Coordinates of C-alpha atoms and ligand atoms in Angstrom, one line a residue:
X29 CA -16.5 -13.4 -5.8
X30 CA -14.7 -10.6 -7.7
X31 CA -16.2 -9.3 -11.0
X32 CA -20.4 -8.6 -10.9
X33 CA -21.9 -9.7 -14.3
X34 CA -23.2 -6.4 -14.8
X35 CA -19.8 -4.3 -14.4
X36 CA -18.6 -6.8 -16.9
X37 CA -21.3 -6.1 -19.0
X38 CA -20.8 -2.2 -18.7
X39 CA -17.0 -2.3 -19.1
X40 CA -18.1 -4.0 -22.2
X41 CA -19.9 -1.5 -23.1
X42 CA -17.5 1.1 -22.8
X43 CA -15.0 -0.4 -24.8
X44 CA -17.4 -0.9 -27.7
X45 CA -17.9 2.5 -27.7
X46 CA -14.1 3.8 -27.6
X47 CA -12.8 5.2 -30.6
X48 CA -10.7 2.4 -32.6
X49 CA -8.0 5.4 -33.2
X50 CA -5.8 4.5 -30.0
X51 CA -3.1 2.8 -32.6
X52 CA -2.7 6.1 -34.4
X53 CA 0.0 7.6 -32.0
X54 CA 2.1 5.9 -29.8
X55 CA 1.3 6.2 -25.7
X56 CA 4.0 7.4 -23.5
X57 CA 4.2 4.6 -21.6
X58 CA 2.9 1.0 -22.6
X59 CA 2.2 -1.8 -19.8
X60 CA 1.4 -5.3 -20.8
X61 CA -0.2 -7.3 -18.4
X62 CA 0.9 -10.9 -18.7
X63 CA 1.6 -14.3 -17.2
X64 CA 4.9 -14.9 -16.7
X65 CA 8.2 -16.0 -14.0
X66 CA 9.5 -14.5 -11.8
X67 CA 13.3 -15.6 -11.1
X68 CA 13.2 -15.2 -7.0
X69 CA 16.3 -17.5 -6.8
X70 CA 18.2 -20.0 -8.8
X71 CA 16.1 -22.8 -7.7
X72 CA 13.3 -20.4 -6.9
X73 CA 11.2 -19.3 -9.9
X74 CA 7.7 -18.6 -9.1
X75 CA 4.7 -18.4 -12.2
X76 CA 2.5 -15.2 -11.5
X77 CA 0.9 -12.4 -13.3
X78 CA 3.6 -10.0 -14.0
X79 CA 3.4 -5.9 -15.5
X80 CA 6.1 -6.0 -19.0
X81 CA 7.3 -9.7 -18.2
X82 CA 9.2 -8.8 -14.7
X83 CA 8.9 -7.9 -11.5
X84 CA 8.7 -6.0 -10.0
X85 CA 7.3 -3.5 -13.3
X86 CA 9.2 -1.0 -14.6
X87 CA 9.6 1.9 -12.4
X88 CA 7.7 4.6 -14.2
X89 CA 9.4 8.0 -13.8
X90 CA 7.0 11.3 -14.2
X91 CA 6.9 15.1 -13.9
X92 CA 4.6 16.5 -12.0
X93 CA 1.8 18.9 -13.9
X94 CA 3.0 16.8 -17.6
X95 CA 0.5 14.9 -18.5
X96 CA 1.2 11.2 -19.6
X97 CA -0.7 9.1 -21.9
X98 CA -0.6 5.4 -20.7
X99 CA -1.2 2.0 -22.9
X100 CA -2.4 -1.1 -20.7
X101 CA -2.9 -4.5 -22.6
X102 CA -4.6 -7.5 -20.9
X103 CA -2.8 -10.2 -22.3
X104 CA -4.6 -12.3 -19.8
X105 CA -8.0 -14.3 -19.7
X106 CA -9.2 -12.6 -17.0
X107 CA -10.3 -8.9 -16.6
X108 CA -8.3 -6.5 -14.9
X109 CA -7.4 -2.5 -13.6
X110 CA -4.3 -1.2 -12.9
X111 CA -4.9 1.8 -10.0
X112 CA -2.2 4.5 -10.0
X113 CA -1.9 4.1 -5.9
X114 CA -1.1 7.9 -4.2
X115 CA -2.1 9.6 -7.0
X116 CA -4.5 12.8 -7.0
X117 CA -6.1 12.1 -10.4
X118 CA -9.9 11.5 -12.0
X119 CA -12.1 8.4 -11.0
X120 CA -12.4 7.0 -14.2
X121 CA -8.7 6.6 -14.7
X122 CA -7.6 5.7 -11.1
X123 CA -8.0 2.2 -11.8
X124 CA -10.7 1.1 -9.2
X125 CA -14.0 -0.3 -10.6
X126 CA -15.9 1.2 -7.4
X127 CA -15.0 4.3 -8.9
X128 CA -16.5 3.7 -12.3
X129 CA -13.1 2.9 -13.6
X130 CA -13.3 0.6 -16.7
X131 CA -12.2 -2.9 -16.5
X132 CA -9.2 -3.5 -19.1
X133 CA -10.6 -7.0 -20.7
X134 CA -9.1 -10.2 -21.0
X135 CA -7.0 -9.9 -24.6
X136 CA -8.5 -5.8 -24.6
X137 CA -6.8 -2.8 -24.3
X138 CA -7.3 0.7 -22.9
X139 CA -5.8 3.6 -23.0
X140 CA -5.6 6.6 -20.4
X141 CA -4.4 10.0 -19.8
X142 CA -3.8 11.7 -16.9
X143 CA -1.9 14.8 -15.4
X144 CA 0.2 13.2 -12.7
X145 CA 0.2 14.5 -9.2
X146 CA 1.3 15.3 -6.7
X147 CA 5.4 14.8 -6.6
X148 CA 7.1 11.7 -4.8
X149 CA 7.0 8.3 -4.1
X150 CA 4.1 6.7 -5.4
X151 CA 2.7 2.9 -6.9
X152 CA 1.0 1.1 -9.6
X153 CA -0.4 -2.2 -8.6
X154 CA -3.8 -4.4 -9.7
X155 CA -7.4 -3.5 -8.2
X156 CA -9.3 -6.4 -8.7
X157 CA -11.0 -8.6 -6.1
X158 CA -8.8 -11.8 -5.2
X159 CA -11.2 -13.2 -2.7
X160 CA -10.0 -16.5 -2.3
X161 CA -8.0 -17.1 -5.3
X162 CA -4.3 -16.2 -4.7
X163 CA -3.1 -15.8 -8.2
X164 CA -5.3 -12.3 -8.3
X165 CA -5.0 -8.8 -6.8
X166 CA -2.2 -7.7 -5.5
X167 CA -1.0 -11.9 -4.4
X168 CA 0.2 -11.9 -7.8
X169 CA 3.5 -9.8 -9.4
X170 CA 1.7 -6.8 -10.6
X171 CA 3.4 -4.0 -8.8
X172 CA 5.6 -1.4 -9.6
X173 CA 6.9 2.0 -8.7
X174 CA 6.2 5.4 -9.8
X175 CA 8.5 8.3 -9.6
X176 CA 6.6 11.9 -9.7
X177 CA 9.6 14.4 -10.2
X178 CA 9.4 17.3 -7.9
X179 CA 10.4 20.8 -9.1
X180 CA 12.8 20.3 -5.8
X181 CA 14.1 17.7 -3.8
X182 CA 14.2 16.9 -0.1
X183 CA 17.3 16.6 1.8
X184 CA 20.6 15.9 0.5
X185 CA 21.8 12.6 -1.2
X186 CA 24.4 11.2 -3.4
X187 CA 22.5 8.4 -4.5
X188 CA 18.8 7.1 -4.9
X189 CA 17.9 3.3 -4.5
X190 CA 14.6 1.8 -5.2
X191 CA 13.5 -1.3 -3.2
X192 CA 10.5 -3.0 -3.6
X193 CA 9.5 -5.5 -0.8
X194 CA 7.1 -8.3 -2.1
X195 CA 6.0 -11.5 -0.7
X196 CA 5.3 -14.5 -2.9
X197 CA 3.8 -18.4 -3.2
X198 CA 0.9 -17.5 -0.6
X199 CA -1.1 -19.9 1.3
X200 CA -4.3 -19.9 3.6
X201 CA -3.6 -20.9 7.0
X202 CA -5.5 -20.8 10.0
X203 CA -2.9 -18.9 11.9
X204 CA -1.4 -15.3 11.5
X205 CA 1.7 -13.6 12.7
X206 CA 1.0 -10.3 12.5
X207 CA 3.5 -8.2 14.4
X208 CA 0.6 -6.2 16.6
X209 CA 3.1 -4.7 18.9
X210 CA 5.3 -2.8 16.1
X211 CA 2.9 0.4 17.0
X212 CA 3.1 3.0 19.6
X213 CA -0.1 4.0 21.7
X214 CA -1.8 1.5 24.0
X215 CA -5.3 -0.8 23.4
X216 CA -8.9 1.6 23.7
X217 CA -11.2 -0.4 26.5
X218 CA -13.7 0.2 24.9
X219 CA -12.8 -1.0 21.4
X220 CA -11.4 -3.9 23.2
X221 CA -14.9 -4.5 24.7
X222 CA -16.3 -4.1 21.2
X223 CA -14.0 -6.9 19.5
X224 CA -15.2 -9.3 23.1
X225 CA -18.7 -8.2 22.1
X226 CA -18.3 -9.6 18.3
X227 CA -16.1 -12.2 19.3
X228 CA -19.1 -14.0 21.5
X229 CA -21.9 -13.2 19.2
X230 CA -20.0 -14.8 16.4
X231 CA -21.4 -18.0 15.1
X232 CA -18.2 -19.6 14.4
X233 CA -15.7 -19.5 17.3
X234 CA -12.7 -20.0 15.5
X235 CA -11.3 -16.9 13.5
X236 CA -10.7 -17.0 9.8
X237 CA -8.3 -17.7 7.0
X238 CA -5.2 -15.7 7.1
X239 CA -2.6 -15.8 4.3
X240 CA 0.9 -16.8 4.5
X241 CA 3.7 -16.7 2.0
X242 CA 6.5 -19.0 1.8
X243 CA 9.2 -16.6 -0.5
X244 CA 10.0 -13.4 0.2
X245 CA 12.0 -10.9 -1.5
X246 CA 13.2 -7.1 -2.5
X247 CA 13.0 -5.9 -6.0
X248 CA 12.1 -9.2 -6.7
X249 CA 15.3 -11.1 -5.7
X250 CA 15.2 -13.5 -2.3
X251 CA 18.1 -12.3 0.4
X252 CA 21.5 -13.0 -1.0
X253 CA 20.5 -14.2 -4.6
X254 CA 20.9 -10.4 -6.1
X255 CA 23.2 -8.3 -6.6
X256 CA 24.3 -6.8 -3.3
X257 CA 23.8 -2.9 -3.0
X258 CA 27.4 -1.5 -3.1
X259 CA 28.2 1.3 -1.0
X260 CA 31.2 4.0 -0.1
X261 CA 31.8 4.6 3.0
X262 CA 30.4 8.0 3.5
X263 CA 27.9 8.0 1.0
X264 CA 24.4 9.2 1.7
X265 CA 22.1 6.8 0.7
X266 CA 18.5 8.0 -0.6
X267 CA 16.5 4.1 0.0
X268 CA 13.0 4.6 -1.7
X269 CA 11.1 2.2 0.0
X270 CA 7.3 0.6 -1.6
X271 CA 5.7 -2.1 0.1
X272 CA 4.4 -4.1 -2.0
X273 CA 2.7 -6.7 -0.1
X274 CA -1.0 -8.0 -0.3
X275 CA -1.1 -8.4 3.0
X276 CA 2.0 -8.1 5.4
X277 CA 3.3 -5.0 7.1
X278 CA 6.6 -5.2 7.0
X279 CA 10.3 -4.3 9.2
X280 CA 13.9 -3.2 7.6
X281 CA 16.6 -2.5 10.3
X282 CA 20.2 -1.9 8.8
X283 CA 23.0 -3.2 11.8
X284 CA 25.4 -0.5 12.7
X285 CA 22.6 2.3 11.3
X286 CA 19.9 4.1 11.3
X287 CA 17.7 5.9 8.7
X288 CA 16.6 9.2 8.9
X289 CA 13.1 9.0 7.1
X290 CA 12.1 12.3 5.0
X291 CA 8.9 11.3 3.7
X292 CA 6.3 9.3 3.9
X293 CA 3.9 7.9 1.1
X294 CA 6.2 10.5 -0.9
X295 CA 5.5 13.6 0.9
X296 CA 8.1 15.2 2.7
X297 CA 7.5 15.4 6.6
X298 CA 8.0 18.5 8.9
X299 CA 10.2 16.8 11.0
X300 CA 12.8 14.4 9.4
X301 CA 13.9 11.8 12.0
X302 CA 16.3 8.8 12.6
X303 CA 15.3 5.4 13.4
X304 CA 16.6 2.2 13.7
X305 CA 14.0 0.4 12.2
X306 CA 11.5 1.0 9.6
X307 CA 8.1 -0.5 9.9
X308 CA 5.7 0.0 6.8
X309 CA 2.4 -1.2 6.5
X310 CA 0.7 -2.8 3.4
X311 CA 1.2 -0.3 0.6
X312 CA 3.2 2.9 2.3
X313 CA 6.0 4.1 1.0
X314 CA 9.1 5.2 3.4
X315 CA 11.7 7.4 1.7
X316 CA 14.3 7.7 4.2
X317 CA 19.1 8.3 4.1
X318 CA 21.1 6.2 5.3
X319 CA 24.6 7.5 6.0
X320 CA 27.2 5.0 5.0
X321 CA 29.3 5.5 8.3
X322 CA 29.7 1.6 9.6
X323 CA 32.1 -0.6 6.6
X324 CA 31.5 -4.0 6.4
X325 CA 28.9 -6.5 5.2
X326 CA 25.4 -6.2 6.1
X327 CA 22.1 -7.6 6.2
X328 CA 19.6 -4.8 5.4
X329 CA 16.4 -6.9 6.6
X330 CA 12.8 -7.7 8.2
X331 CA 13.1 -8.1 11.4
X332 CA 11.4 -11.3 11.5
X333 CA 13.8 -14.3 11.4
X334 CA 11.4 -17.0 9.4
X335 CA 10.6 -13.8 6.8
X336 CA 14.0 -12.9 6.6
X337 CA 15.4 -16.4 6.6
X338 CA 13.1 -17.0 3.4
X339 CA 14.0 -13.9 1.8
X340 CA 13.1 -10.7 2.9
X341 CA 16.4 -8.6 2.7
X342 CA 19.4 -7.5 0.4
X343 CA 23.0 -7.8 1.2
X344 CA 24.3 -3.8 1.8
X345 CA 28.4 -4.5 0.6
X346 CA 30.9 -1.5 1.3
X347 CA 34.2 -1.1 -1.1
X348 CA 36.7 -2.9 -0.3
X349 CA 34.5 -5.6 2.6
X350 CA 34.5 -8.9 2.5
X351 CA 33.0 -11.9 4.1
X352 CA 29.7 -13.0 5.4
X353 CA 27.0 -10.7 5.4
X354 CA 26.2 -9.9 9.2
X355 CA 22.8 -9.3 10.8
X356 CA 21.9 -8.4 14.4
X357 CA 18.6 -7.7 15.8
X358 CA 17.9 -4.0 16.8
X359 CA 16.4 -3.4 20.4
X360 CA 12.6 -3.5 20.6
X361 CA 11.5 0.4 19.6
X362 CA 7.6 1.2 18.4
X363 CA 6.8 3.4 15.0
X364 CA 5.6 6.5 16.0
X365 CA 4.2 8.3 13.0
X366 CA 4.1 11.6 14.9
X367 CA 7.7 11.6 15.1
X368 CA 7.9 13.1 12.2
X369 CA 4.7 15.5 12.5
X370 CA 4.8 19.0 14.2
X371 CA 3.1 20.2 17.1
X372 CA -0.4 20.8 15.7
X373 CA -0.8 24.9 16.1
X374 CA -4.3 26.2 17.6
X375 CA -7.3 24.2 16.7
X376 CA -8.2 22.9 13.0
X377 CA -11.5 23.1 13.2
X378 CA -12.8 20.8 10.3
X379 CA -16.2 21.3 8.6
X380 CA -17.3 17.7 9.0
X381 CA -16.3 14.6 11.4
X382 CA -17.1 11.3 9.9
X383 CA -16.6 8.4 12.5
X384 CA -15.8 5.0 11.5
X385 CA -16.4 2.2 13.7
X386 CA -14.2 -1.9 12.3
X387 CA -15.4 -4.8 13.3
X388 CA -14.4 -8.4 12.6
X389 CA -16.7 -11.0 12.2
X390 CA -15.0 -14.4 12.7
X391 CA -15.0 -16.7 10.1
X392 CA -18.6 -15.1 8.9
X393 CA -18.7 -15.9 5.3
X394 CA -16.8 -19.4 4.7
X395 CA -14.1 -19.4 7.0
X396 CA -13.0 -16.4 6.3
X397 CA -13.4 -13.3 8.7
X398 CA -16.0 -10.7 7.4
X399 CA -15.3 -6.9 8.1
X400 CA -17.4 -3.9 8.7
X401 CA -17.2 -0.6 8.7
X402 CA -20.2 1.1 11.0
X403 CA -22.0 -2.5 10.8
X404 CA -21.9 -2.6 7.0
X405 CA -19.7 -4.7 5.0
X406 CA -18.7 -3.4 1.0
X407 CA -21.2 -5.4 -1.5
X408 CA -19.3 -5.3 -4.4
X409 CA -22.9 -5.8 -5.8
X410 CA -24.5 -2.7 -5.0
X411 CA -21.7 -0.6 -4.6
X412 CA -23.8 2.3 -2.4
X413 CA -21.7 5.0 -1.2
X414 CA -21.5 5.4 2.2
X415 CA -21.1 8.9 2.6
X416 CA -21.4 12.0 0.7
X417 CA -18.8 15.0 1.0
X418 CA -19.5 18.2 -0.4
X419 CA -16.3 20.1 -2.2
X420 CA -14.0 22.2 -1.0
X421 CA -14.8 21.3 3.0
X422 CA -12.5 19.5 5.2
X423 CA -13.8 16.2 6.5
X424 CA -12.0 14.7 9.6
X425 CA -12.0 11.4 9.8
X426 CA -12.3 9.1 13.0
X427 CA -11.4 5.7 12.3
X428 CA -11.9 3.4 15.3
X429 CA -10.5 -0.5 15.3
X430 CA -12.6 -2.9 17.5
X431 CA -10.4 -5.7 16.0
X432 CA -6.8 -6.8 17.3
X433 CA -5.5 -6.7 13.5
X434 CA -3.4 -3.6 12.4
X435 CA -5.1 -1.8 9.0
X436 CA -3.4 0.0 6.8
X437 CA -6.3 2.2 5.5
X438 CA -5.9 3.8 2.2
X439 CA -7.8 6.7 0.7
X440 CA -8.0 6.7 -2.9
X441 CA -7.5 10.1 -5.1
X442 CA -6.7 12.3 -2.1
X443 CA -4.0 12.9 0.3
X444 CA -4.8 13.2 4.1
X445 CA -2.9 14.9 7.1
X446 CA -2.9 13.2 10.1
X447 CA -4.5 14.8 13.0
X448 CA -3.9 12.1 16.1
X449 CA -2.0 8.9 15.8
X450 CA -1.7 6.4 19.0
X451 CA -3.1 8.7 21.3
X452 CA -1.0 11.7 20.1
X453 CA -2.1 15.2 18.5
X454 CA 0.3 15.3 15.6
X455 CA -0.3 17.9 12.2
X456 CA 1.7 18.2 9.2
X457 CA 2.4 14.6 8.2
X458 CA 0.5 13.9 4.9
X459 CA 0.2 10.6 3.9
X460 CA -2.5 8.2 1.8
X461 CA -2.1 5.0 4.1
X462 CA -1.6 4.6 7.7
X463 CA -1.3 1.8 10.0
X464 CA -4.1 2.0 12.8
X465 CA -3.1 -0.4 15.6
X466 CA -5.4 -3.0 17.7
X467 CA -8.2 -1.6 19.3
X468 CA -6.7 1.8 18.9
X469 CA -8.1 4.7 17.0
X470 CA -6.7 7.4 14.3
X471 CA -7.7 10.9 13.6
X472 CA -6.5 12.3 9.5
X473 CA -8.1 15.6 7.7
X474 CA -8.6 15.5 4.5
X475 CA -10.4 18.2 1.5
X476 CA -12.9 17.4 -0.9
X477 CA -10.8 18.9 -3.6
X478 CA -11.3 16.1 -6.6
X479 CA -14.8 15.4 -7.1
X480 CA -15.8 12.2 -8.4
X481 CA -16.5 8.6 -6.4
X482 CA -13.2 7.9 -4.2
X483 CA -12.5 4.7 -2.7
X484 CA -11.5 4.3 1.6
X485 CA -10.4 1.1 2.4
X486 CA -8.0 -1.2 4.1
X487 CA -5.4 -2.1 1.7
X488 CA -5.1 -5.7 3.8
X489 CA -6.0 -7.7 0.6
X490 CA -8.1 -10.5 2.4
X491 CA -9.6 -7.2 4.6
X492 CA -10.9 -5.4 1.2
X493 CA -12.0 -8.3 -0.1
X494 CA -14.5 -9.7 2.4
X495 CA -16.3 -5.9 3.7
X496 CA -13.5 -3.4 4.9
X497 CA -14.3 -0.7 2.2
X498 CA -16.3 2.6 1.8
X499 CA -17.2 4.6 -1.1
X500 CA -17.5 8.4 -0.7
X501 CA -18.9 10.6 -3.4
X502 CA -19.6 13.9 -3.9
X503 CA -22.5 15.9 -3.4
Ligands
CU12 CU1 -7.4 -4.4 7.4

């Protein structure tokens, strides 16, 4: 599983050679990594691996262009890396070992600079394999936000609220819920033929582990165990949404009303839009007002009953309301990311198309499902880029699902604009995640504009884990 000998061996290495002066000045910022409890509830305190004793960390605030020098202890007997998720920023610091980022080493240190980039909403979370333990990776409490300051602001708000949604005490199960109809666009036949295709010349006819979770909460508190958010009637609410799930996408609907998103993954869309519900895969980011036009006592929540009934939500109180918090499920809608795109205008021709074919493989390598990308799953052993990009040209990428699972596929150190989404031609929505739905496919551009190896993959923890990753490097 997780950690070769030899990257061990090398992030040895490194750290032998690092100058011992680190002590001499203080970092900007200092993040312990550390065992300790979370307080989900009264009666529900859950042991995990937590950034500065609490969870989730400490939301770091930046400026964009000023760099930052940041402190990261392993207090742990393990090794880990902290990747700075969104962030357009050098391989060796971004936190992924693919990369040729340093491990930080159990009882080590290591310190980093960086200049961070670009503005918005962005994450910090752990990059190490979890495979099948569910105390590592992104299962356990090490999250947090990032603020990069803008030199301006998007829209107009009186008041900015941070929420954090993060599932906890998971389990294997053979049985998933994924909600595989929250996406616009209909099924490709023919990537609906390839999952049949896999499906009968799997070995094992029964499909893997999937994880399930049996607490669930926002900014680290289970539904109606925090303090409520208290609200004015009138107020416009800025609600700076991270999902921090391993492995869940995830619904918030508000009863009574609706959000008008602004960005997504931190950058600012051409079109903001209002919704009743929010859907966000593993690791986006939503930033989106809510107008406090509806007094009373409200569930803001996951649409899911059992979720929500263990957890996921947060009690939304007006001045001067009482009584019961109130929930009622929103009508059916889909998320449409191209809602909040422009028309694309003329052709962008790009300089290179890369096309990306998943496939699942059930149960392939002990009961759980192995993944491929264009018949070859990751080997954490090799670690052989997959493709080479050349700087300064724009790639387009065409990422094709031939499973029924929704990925939220991530690209590491670069942002990409999304060029077709669920069928639909759509420009001007930049993003570092997005949801590609059941035997559907997705279309983003992106430039080779910050050389060095970068990391594609789904951000579906048990997905990375077990093949559904691609290095890229530059020429
Ligand atoms: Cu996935």
């Amino acid at each position: 599983m997780a950690i070769s000998r030899r990257s061990l061996l090398q992030a040895a290495a490194l750290t032998a050679l690092a100058p011992p002066t680190f002590a001499a000045t203080k970092a900007d910022y200092t993040i312990r990594i550390a065992k300790g409890l979370a307080e989900l509830a009264e009666d529900q305190i859950v042991s995990t691996t937590l950034y500065n004793g609490q969870f989730p960390g400490p939301l770091l605030r930046f400026k964009e262009g000023q760099r930052v020098t940041v402190d990261m202890f392993n207090d742990t007997d393990t090794p880990e890396l902290l990747h700075w998720h969104g962030q357009q920023i050098p391989s060796e610091v971004d936190g992924a070992a693919e990369e040729g980022s340093p491990y930080i080493l159990p009882h080590g240190m290591r310190r980093i600079s960086f200049v961070p980039k670009p503005s918005g909403l962005r994450f910090y979370h752990s990059h190490v394999t979890a495979g099948n333990d569910l105390d590592r990776g992104t299962y356990s409490g090490q999250m947090g936000p990032v603020y990069i300051e803008p030199n301006n602001n998007p829209g107009a708000f009186d008041r900015e609220i941070f929420l954090t949604l993060k599932e906890f005490a998971p389990t294997f199960s053979k049985s998933g819920d994924m909600a595989s109809d929250a996406l616009a666009g209909q099924m490709l036949h023919d990537l609906v033929a390839v999952g049949k295709k896999a499906d009968e010349q799997a070995r094992v006819k029964t499909k893997g582990y999937e994880v399930g979770y049996q607490l669930f909460s926002i900014n680290g508190r289970m539904l109606g165990h925090g303090e409520p958010l208290r609200v004015k009637q009138g107020e416009r609410v800025l609600l700076q949404i991270v999902n921090g799930s391993a492995t869940e996408i995830r619904s918030l609907a508000l009863p009574g009303h609706t959000f008008k998103v602004v960005a997504l993954d931190g950058n600012p869309v051409p079109t903001p839009a209002e919704v009743p519900v929010l859907w966000l895969g593993t690791a986006e980011r939503v930033s989106a007002i809510v107008e406090m036009n509806h007094p009373g006592v409200w569930i803001l929540g996951d649409l899911a009953d059992d979720d929500r009934g263990h957890g996921m939500g947060i009690v939304v109180e007006y001045a001067g309301a009482d009584g019961k918090p109130q929930w009622t499920t929103p009508k059916p809608s889909h998320w449409d990311y191209s809602m909040f795109g422009r028309k694309p205008a003329g052709l962008v021709r790009p300089d290179q198309t890369i096309e990306l074919l998943i496939v699942k493989h059930n149960a392939a390598l002990e009961g759980f499902n192995q993944w491929t990308l264009n018949g070859v799953a990751f080997s954490m052993q090799t670690m052989r880029p997959l493709y080479k990009v050349q700087t300064g040209r724009r790639y387009r990428v065409k990422i094709r699902n031939g499973s029924d699972d929704i990925h939220p596929m991530h690209l590491h150190r670069h942002s990409f604009e999304l060029a077709q989404i669920g069928g639909k031609p759509t420009a001007g929505v930049i993003k570092d995640v997005v949801m590609l739905g059941g035997y559907q496919e997705a279309v983003f551009d992106f430039v080779a504009d910050n050389p060095g190896r970068t990391l594609f993959h789904c951000h579906q923890q048990l997905h990375m884990d077990f093949g559904l990753m691609a290095l890229f490097d530059y020429a």
